[in-house]
Coordinates of C-alpha atoms in Angstrom, one line a residue:
X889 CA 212.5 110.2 11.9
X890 CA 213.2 109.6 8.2
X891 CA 216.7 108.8 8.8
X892 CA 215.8 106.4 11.5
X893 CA 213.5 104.6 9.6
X894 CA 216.5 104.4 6.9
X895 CA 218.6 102.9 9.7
X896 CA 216.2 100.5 11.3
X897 CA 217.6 97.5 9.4
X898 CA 221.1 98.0 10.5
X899 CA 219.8 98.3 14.1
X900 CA 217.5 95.2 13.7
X901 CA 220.8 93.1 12.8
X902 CA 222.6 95.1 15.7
X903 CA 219.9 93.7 18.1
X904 CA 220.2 90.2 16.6
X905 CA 224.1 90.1 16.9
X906 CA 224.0 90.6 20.4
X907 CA 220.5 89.5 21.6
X908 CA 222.1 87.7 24.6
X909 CA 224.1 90.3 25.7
X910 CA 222.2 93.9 26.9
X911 CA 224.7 95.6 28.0
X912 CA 227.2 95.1 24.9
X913 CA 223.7 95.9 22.5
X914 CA 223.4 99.0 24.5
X915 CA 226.8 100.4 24.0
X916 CA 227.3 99.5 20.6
X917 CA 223.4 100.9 19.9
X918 CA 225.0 104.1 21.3
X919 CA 227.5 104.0 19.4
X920 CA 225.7 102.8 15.9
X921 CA 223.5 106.6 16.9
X922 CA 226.6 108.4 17.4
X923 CA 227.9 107.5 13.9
X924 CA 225.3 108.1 12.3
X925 CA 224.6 111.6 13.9
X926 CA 221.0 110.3 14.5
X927 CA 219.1 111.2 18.1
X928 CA 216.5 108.4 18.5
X929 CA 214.2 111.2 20.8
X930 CA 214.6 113.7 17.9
X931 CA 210.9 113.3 17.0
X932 CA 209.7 113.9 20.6
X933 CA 210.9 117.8 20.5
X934 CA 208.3 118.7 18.9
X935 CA 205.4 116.8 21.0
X936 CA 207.3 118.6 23.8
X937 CA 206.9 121.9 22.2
X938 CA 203.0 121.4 22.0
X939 CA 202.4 120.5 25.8
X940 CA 202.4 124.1 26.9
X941 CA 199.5 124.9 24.4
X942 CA 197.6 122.1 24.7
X943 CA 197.1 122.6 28.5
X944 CA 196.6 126.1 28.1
X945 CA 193.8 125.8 25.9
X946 CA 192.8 122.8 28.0
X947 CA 192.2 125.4 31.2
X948 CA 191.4 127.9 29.1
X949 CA 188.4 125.6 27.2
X950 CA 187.6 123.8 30.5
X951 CA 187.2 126.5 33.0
X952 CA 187.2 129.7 32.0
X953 CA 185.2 130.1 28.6
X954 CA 182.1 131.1 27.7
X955 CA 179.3 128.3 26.7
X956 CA 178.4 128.5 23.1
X957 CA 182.2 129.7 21.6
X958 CA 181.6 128.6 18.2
X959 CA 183.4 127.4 15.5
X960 CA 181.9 128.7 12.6
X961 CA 178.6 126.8 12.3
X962 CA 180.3 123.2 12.7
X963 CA 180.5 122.9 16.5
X964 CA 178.2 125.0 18.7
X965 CA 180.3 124.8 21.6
X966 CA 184.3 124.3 21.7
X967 CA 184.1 124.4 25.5
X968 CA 182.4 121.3 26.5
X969 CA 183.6 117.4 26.1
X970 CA 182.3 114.5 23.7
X971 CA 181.0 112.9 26.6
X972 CA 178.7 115.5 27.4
X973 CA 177.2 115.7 23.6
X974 CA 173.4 114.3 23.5
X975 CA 170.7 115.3 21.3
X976 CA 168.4 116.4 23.7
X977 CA 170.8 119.8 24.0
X978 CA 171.6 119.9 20.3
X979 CA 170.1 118.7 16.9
X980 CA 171.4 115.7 15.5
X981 CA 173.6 117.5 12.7
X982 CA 175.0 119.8 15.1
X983 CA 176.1 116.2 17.3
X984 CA 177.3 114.7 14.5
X985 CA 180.1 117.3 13.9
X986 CA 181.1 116.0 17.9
X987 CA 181.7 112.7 16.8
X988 CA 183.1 113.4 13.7
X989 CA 186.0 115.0 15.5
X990 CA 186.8 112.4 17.3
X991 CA 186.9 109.8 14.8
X992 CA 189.3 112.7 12.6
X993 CA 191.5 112.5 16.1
X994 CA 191.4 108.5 15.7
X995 CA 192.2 108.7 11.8
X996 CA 194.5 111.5 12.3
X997 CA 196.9 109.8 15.0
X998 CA 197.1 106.6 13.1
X999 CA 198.2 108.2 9.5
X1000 CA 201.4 109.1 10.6
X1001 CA 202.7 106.6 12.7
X1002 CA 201.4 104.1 9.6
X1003 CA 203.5 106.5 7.5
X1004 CA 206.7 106.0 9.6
X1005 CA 206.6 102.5 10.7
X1006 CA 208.3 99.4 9.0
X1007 CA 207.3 96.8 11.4
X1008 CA 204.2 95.0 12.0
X1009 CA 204.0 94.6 15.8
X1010 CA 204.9 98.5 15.7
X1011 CA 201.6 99.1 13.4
X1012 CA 199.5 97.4 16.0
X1013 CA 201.5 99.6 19.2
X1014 CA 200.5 102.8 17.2
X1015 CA 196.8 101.7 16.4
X1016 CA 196.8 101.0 20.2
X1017 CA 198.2 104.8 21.5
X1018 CA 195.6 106.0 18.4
X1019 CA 192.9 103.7 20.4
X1020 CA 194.3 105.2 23.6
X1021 CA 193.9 109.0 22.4
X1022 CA 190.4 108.5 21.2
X1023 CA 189.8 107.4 25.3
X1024 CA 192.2 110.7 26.1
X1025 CA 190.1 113.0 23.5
X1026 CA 186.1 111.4 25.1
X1027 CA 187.0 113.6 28.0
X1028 CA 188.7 116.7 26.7
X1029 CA 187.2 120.1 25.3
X1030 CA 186.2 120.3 21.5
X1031 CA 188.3 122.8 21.1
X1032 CA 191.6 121.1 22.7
X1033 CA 190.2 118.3 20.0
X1034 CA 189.7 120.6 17.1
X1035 CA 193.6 121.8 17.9
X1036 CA 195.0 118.1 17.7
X1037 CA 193.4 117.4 14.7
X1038 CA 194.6 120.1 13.3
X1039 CA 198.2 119.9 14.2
X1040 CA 198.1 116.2 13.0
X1041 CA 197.2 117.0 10.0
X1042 CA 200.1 119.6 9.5
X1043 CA 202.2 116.7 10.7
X1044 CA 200.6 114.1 7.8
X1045 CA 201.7 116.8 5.6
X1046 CA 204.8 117.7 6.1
X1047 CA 205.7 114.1 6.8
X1048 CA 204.0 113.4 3.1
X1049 CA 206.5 116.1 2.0
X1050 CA 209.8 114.6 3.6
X1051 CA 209.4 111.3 2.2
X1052 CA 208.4 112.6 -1.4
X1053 CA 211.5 114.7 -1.0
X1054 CA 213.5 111.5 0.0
X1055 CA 212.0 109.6 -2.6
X1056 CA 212.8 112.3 -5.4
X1057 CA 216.7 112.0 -4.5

């Protein structure tokens, strides 16, 4: 990702040498990666990676646990969805920690595509998909929640780490 956000100028011009002609801009787009040794669907590996976790926890969290699975005294209940939080089955501190998950989730999607992108109509695509995963998350488990915003916080790290480590070069 960090060398294709070092490359993006050179394809931008690519794409405005031959805007009239696709099929040329696609071979020579192909062949501007292959020089480079860059895979455009490098970053997707991991994402890919995830999937098999994410749904087993989803099952898991979703139809097999055990109401009330804590997590420590933050969230009473990993099992059950945001849409199903209301104060009449849990105090208002205890509801809170719901909602605060799910606006982590929002924060924590955004952070690193705003980290990665150089172009303004991409910063408004990736506060849409961030938009778009808060509507994903309104359904899904706590727990399956609790995992993303976890693991997107590893990723704001380690992303924070790369470009420190490119700017220190």
């Amino acid at each position: 990702m960090q060398q294709m956000k070092k490359l993006q100028p050179k394809l931008k011009a690519l794409q405005e040498k031959y805007k009239n002609d696709k099929q040329k801009l696609q071979e020579e787009i192909i062949k501007f990666y292959s020089e480079h040794k860059v895979n455009p669907l490098g970053g997707c590996l991991p994402l890919l990676l995830q999937l098999p976790i994410l749904i087993g926890l989803f099952r898991v969290l979703s139809k097999q646990a055990k109401a009330g699975q804590k997590f420590w005294l933050i969230i009473p209940d990993l099992s059950i969805p945001v849409s199903q939080v209301n104060l009449s089955k849990f105090a208002l501190y205890q509801a809170s920690a719901y909602y605060l998950l799910i606006v982590l989730l929002l924060v924590t999607t955004y952070i690193p595509s705003k980290m990665m992108s150089t172009d303004p109509q991409q910063d408004k695509m990736m506060l849409f998909m961030s938009l778009f995963m808060l509507f994903i998350g309104w359904g899904l488990p706590a727990g399956v929640i609790l995992y993303l915003v976890v693991s997107n916080i590893w990723t704001i790290g380690q992303q924070y780490i790369a470009q420190q480590a490119e700017g220190g070069e």
